[in-house]
CSV table of C-alpha atoms and ligand atoms in Angstrom, one decimal:
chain,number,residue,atom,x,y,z
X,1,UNK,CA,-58.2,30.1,-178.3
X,2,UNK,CA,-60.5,32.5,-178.8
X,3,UNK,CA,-64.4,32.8,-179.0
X,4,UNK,CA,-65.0,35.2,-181.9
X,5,UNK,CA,-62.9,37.0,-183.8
X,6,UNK,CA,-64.5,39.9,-185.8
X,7,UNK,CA,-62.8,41.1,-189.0
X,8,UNK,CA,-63.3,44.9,-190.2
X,9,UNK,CA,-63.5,48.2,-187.9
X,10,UNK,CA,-65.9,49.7,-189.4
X,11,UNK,CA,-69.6,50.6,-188.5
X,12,UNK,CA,-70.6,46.8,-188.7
X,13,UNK,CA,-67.6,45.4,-186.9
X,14,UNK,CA,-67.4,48.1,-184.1
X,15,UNK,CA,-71.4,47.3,-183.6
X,16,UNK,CA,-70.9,43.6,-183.8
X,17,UNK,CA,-67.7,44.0,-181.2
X,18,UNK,CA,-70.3,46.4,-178.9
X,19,UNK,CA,-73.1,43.8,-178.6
X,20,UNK,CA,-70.6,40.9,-177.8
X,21,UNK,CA,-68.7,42.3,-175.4
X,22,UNK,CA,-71.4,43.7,-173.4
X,23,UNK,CA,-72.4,40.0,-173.5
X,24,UNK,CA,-69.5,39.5,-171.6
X,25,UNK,CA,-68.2,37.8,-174.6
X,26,UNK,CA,-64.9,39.5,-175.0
X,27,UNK,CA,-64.7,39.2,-178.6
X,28,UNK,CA,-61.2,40.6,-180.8
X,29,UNK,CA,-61.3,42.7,-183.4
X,30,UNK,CA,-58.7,42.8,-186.1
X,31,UNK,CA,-59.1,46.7,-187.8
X,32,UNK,CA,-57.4,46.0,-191.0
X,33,UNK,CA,-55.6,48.6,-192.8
X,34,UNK,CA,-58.6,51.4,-192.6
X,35,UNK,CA,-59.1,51.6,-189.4
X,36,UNK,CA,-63.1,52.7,-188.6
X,37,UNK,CA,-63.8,51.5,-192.5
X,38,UNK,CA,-64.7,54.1,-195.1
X,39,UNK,CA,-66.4,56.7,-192.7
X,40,UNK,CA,-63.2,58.3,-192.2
X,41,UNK,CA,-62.8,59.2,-195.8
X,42,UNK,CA,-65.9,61.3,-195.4
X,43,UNK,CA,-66.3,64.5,-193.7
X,44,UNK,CA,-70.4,65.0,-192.6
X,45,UNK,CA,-72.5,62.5,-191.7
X,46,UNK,CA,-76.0,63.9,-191.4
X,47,UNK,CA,-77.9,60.8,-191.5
X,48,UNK,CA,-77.0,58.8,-189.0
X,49,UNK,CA,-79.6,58.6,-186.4
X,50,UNK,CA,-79.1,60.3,-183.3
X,51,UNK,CA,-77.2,62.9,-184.1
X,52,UNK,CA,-79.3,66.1,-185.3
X,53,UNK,CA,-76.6,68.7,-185.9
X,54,UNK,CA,-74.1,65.7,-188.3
X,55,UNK,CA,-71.2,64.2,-187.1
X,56,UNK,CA,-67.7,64.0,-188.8
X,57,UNK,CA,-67.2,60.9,-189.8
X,58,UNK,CA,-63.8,60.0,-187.9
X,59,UNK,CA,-65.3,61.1,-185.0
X,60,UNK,CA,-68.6,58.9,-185.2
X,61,UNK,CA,-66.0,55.9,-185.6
X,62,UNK,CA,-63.8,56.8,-183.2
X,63,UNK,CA,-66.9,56.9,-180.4
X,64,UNK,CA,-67.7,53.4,-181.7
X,65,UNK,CA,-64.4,51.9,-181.6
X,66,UNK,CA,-64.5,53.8,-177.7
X,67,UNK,CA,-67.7,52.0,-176.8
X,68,UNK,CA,-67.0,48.6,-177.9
X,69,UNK,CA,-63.6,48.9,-175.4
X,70,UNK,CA,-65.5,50.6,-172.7
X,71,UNK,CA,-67.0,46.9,-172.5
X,72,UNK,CA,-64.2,45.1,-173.1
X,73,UNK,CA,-63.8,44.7,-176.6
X,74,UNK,CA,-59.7,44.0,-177.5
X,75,UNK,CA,-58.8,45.6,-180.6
X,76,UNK,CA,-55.4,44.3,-182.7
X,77,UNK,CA,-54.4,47.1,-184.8
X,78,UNK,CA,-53.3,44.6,-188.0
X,79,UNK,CA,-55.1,43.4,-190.9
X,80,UNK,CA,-55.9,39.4,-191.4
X,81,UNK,CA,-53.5,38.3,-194.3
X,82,UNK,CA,-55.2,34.8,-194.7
X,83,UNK,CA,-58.3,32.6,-192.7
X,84,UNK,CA,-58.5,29.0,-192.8
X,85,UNK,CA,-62.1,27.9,-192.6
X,86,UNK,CA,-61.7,24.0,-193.3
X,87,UNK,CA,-61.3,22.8,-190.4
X,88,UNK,CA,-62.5,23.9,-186.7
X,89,UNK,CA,-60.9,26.2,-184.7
X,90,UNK,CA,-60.8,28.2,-187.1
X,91,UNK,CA,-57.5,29.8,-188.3
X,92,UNK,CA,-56.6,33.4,-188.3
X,93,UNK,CA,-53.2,35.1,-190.3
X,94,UNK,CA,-52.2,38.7,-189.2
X,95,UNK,CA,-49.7,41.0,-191.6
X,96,UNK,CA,-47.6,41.4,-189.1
X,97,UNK,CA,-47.2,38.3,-187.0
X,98,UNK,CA,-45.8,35.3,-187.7
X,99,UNK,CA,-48.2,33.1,-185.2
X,100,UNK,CA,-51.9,32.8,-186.6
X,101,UNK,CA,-55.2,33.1,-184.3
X,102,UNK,CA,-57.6,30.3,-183.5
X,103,UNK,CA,-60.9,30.8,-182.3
X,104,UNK,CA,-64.4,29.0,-182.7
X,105,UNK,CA,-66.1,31.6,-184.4
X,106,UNK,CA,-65.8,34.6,-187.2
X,107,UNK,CA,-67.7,37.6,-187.9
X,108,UNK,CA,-66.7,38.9,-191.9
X,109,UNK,CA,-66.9,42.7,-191.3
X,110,UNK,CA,-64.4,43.6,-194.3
X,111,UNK,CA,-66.8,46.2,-196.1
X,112,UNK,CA,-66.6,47.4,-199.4
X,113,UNK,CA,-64.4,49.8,-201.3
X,114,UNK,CA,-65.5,52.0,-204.1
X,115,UNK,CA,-64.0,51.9,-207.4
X,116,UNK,CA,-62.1,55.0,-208.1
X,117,UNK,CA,-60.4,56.8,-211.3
X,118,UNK,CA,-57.2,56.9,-209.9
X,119,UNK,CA,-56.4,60.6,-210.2
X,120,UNK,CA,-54.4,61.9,-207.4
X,121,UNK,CA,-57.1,65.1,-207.0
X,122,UNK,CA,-59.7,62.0,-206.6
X,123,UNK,CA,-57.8,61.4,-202.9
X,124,UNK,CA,-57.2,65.2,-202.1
X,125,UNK,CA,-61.0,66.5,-202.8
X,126,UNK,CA,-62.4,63.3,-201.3
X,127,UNK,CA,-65.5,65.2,-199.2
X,128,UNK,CA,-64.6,68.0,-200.6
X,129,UNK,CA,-66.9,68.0,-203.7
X,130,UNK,CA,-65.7,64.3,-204.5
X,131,UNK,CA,-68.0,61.5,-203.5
X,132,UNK,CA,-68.7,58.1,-204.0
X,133,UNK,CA,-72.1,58.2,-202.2
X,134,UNK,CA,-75.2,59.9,-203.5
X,135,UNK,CA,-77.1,59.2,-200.6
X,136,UNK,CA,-74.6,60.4,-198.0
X,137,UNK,CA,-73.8,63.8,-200.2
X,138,UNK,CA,-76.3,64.3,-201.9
X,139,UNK,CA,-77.8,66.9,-199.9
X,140,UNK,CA,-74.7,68.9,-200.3
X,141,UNK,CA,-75.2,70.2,-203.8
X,142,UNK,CA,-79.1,72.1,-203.4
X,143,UNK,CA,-79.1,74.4,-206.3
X,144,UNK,CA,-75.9,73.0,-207.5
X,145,UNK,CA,-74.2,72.1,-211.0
X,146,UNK,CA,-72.2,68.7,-210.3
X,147,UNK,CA,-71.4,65.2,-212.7
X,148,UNK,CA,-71.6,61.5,-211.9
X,149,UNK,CA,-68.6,59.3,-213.9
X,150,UNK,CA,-70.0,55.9,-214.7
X,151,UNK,CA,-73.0,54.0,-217.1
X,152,UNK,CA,-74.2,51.7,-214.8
X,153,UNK,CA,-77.1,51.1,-212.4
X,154,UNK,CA,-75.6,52.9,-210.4
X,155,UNK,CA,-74.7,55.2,-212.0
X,156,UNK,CA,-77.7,56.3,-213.3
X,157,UNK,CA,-79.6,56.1,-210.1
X,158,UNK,CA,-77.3,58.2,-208.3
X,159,UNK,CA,-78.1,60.7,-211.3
X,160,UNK,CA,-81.6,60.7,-211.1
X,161,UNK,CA,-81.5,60.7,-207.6
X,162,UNK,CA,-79.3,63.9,-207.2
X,163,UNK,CA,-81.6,66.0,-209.5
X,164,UNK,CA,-83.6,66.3,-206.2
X,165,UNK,CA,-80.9,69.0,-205.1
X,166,UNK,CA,-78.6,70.0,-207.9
X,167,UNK,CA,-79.8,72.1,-210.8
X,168,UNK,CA,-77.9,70.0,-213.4
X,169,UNK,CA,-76.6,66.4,-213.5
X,170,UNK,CA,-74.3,65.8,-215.8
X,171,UNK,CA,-73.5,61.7,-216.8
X,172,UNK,CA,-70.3,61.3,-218.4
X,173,UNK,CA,-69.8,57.8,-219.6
X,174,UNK,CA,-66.9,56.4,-221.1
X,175,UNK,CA,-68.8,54.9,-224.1
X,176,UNK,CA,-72.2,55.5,-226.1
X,177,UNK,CA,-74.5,53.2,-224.5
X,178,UNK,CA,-75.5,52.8,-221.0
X,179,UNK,CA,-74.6,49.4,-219.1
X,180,UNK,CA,-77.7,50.4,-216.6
X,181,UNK,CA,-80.5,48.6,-217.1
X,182,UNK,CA,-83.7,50.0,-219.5
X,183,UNK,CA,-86.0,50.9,-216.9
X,184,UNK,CA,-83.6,52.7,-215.3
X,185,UNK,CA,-82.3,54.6,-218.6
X,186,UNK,CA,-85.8,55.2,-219.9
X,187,UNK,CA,-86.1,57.1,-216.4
X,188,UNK,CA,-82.7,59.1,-216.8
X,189,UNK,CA,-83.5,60.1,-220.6
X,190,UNK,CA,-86.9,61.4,-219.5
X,191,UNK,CA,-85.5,63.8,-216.6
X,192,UNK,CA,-84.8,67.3,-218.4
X,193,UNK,CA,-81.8,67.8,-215.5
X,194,UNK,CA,-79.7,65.2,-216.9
X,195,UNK,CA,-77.7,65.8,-219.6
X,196,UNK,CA,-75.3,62.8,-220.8
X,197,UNK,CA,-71.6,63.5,-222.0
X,198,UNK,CA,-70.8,60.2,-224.0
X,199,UNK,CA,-67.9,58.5,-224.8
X,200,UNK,CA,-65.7,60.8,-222.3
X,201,UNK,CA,-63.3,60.4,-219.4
X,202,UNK,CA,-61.8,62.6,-216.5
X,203,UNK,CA,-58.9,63.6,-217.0
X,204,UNK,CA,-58.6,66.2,-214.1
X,205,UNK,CA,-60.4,67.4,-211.1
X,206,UNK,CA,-59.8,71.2,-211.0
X,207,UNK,CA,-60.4,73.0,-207.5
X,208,UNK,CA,-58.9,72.5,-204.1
X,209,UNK,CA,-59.4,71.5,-200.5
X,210,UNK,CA,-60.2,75.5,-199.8
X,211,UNK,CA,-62.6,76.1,-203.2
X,212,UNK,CA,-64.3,72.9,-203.2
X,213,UNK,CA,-64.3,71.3,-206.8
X,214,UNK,CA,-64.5,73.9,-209.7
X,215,UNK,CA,-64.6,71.7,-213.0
X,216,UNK,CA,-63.1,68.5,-214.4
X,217,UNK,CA,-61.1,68.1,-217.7
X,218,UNK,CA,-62.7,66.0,-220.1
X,219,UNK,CA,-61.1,64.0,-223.1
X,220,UNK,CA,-63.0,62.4,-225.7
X,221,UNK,CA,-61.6,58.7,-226.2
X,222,UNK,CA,-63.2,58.5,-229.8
X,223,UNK,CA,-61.2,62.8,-231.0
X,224,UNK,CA,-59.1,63.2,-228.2
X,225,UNK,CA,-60.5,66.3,-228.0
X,226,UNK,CA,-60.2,67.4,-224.7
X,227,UNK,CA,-62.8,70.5,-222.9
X,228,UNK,CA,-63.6,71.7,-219.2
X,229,UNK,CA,-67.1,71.7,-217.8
X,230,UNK,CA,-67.5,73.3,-215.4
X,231,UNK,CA,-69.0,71.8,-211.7
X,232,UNK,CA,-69.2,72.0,-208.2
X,233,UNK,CA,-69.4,68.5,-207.2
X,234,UNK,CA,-68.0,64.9,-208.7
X,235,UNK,CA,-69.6,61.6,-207.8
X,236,UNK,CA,-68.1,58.3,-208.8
X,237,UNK,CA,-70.2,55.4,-209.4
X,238,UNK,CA,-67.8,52.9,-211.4
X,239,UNK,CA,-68.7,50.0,-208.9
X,240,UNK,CA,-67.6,49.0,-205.7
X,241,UNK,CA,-65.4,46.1,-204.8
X,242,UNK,CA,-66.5,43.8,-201.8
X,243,UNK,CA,-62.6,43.0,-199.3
X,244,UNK,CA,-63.7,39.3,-199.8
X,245,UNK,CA,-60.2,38.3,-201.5
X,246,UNK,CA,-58.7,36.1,-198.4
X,247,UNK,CA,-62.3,33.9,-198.2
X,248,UNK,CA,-62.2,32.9,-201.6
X,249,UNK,CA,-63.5,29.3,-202.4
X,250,UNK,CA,-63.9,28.9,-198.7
X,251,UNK,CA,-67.3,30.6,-198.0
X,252,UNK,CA,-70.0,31.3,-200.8
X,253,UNK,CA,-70.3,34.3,-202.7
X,254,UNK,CA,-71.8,36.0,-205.5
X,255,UNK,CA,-70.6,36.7,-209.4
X,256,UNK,CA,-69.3,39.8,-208.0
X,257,UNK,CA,-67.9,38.2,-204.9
X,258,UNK,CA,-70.2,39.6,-202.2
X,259,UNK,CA,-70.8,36.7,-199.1
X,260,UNK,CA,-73.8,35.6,-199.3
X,261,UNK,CA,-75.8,35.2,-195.8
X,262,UNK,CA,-78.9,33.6,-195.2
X,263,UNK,CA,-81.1,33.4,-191.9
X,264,UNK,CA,-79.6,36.6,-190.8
X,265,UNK,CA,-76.0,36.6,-191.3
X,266,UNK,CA,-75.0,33.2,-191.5
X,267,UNK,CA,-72.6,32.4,-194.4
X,268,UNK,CA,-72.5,28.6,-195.8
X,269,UNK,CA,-69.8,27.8,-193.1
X,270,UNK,CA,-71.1,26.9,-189.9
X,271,UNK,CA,-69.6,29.7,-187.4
X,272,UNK,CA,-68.7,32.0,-190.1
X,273,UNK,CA,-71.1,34.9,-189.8
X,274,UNK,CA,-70.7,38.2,-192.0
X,275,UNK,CA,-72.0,41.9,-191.9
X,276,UNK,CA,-72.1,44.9,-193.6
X,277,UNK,CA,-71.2,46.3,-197.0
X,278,UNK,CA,-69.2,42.6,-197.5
X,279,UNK,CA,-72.8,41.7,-197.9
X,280,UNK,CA,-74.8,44.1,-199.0
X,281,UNK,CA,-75.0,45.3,-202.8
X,282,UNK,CA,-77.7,47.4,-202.2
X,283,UNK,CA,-78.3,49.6,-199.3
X,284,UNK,CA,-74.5,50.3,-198.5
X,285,UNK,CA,-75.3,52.8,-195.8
X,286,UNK,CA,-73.3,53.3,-192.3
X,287,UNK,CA,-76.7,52.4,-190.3
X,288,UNK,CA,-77.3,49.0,-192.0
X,289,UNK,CA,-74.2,48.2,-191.9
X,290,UNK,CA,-74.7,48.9,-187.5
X,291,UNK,CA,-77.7,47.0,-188.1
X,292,UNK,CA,-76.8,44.4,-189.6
X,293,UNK,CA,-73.4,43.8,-187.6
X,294,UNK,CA,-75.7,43.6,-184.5
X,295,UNK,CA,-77.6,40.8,-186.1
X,296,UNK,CA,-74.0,38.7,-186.5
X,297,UNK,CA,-73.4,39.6,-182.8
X,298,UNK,CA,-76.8,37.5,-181.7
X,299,UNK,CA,-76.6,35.1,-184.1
X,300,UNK,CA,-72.4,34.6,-183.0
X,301,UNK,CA,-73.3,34.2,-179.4
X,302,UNK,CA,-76.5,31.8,-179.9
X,303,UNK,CA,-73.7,29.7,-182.0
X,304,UNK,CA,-71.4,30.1,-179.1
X,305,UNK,CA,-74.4,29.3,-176.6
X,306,UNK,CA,-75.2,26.3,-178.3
X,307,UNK,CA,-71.7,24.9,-178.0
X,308,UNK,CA,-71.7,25.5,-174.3
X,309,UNK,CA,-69.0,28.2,-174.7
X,310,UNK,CA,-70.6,31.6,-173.0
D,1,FAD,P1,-66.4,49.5,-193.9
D,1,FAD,O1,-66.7,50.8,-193.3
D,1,FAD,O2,-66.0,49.4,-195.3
D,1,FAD,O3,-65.2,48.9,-193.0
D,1,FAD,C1,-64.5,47.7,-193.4
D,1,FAD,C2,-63.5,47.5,-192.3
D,1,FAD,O4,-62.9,46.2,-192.7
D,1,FAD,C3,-62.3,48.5,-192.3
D,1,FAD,O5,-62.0,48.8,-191.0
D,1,FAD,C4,-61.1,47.7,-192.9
D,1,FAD,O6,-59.9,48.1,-192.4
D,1,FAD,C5,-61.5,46.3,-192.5
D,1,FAD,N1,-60.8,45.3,-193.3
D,1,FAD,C6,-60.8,45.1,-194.6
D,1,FAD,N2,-60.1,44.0,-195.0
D,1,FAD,C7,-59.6,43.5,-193.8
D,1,FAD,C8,-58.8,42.4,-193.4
D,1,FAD,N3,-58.3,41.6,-194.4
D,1,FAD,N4,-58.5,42.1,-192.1
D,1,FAD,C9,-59.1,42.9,-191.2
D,1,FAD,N5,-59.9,44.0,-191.4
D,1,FAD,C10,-60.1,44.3,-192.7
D,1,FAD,N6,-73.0,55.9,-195.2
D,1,FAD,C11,-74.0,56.6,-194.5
D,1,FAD,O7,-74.9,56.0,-193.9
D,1,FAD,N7,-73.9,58.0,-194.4
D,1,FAD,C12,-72.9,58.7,-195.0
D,1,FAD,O8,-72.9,59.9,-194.9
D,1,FAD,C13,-71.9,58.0,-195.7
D,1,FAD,N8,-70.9,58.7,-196.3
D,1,FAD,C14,-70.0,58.0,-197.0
D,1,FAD,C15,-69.0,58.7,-197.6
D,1,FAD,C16,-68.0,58.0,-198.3
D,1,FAD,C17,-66.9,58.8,-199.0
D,1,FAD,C18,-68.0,56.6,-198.5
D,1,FAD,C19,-66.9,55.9,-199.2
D,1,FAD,C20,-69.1,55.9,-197.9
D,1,FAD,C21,-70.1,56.6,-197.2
D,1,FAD,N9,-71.1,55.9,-196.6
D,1,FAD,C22,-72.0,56.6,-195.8
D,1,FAD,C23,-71.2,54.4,-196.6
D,1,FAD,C24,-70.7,53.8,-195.3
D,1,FAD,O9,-69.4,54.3,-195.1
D,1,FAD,C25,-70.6,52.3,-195.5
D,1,FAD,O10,-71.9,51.7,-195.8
D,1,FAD,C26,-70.2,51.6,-194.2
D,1,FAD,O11,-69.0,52.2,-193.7
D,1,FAD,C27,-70.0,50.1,-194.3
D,1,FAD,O12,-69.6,49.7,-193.1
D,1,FAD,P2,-68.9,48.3,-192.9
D,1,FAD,O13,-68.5,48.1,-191.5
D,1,FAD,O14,-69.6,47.2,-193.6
D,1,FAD,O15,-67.5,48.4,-193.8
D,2,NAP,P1,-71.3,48.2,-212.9
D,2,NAP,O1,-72.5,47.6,-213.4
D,2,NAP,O2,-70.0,47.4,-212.9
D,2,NAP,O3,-71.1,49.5,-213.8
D,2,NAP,C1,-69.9,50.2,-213.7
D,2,NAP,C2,-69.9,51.4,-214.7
D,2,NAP,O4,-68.8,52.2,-214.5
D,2,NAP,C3,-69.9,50.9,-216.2
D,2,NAP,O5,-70.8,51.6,-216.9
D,2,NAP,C4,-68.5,51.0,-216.6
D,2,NAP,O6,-68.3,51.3,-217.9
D,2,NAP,C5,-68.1,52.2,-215.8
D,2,NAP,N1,-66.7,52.2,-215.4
D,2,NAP,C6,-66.0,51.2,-214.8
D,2,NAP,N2,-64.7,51.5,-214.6
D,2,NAP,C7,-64.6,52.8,-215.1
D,2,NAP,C8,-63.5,53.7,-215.2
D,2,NAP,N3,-62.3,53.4,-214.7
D,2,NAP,N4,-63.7,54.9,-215.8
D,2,NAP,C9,-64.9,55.2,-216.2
D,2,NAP,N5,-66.0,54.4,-216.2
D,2,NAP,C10,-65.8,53.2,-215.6
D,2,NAP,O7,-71.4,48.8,-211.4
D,2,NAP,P2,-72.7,49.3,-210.7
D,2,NAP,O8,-73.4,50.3,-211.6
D,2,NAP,O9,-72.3,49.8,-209.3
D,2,NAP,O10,-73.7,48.1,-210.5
D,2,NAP,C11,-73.2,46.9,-209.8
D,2,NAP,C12,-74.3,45.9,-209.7
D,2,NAP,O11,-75.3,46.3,-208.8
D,2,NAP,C13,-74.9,45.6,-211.0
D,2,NAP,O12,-75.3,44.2,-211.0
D,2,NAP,C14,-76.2,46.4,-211.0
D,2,NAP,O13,-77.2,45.9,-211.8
D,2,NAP,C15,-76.6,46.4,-209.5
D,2,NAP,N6,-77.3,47.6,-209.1
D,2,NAP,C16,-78.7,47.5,-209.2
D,2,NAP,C17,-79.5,48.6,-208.9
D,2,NAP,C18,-81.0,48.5,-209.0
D,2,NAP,O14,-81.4,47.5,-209.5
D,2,NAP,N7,-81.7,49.4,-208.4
D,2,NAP,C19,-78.9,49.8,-208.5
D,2,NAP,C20,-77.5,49.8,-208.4
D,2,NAP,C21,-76.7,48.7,-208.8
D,2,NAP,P3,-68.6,50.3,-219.1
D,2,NAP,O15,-70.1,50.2,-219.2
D,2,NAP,O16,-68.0,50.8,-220.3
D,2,NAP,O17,-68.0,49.0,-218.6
């Protein structure tokens, strides 16, 4: 029987599995199929505190995941195939094992995965002129021309946000009206660096690893007429995806099937806790996630403290 089990290696589970072990907790951590979450896509990270000249992304997760086992933290290198949450101890189902877990608590650290186009270049330039995070990359593109695929809030902040560095933005949406909202558009159609490419897809990301991105092949869905522009960076913003399929109708969640947490990181099961991106619409950034996964340590072990268990 375990105490806690924490779900997700990424910055929110390696935090949460940091804090409870040095409790003397010794909490396990399942790392699911990414291990050290969607850092290790990435290649820079220049905004995590503490580290002035950037950090590669791997390697800021792989010091995490080293710190939480310097304490004690015991990491099973599976991914959770099912929970059971009716009933106490809690149940836990690994891919690869045919006996499932039990433990009195949970910590939800499963993240978030961004939408993509599915384009095999999508994979190969990934932090190499391809990103799904303005605020992580932004800072990348000073002076540069680059394009943001999507019509949504999202979308269309990232947009206006980038015209801080680049010297164009282009917006290529797949239809003729924006899904964003009219604030946010009225913002967008005001900046003169935007300029919107309707009712187009992507086709093709040209460049390589080496030359960064070059350009992108666009088709018109309404003429199928098809025409390069030319850029040096892509960002897609088609949505993200929360990794909350196993918990459903088990724990609440939002339309868009976020968890939803409330005095700190509680979720509407008793011991169930959640952190991170799973959670969060809105900030989605490596350091909240930390935060928040330290929050779902302290509330797990005054849960634990209250049942007389640490
Ligand atoms: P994630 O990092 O998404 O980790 C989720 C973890 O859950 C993974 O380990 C996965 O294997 C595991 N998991 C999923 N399902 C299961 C399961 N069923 N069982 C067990 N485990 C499971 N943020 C910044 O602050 N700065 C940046 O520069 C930056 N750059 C980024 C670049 C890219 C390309 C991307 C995609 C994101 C970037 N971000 C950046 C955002 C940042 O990576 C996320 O906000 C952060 O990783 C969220 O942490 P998390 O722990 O909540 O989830
Ligand atoms: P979203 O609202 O789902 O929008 C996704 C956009 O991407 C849509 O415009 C969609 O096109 C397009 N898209 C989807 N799949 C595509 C594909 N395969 N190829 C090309 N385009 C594709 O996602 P979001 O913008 O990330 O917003 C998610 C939620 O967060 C929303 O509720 C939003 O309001 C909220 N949000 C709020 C703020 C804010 O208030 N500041 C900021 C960001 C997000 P179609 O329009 O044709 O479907």
């Amino acid at each position: 029987m375990e105490k806690v089990i924490i779900l997700g290696s990424g910055p929110a589970g390696l935090t949460c599995a940091i804090y409870l072990a040095r409790a003397d907790i010794s909490p396990l951590l399942i790392q699911g199929m990414q291990p050290g979450g969607q850092l290790t896509i990435t290649t820079e990270v220049e905004n995590f505190p503490g580290f002035p000249e950037g950090i590669m992304g791997p390697e800021l997760m792989d010091r995490m995941r080293r710190q939480a086992e310097k304490f004690g933290a015991r990491i099973v290198y599976d991914n959770a195939s099912k929970v059971n949450l009716e009933e106490k101890p809690f149940k836990v189902y690994l891919e690869n094992e045919e006996k499932w877990l039990e433990t009195h608590s949970i910590i939800i650290a499963t993240g978030a995965s961004a939408r993509f186009l599915g384009l095999d270049e999508e994979k190969e330039l990934m932090g190499h002129g391809v990103s799904a995070c303005a605020t992580c990359d932004g800072f990348f593109f000073k002076g540069k021309e680059i394009a943001v695929v999507g019509g949504g809030d999202t979308a269309v902040e990232e947009a206006t946000f980038l015209t801080k560095f680049a010297s164009r933005v282009y917006l290529i949406h797949r239809r003729d009206k924006l899904r964003a909202s009219k604030a946010m558009q009225d913002k967008a159609f005001s900046n003169s660096k935007i300029s919107f490419v309707w009712d187009s897809v992507v086709e093709r990301i040209l460049g390589n690893k080496k030359t960064g991105v070059e350009g992108v092949v666009l088709k018109n869905v309404k003429t199928g007429e098809k025409s390069t522009l030319n850029i040096q960076g892509l960002f897609i913003a088609i949505g993200h995806n929360p990794n909350t399929e196993i918990f459903k109708g088990q724990i609440e969640m939002d339309e868009g099937g976020y968890i939803i947490t409330k005095e700190g990181t509680k979720t509407s099961r008793e011991g169930v806790f959640a952190a991170g991106d799973v959670q969060d619409k809105k900030y989605r950034q490596a350091i909240t996630a930390a935060g928040s996964g330290c929050m779902a340590a302290l509330d797990c072990q005054h849960y634990l403290e209250g049942l007389g268990l640490v």
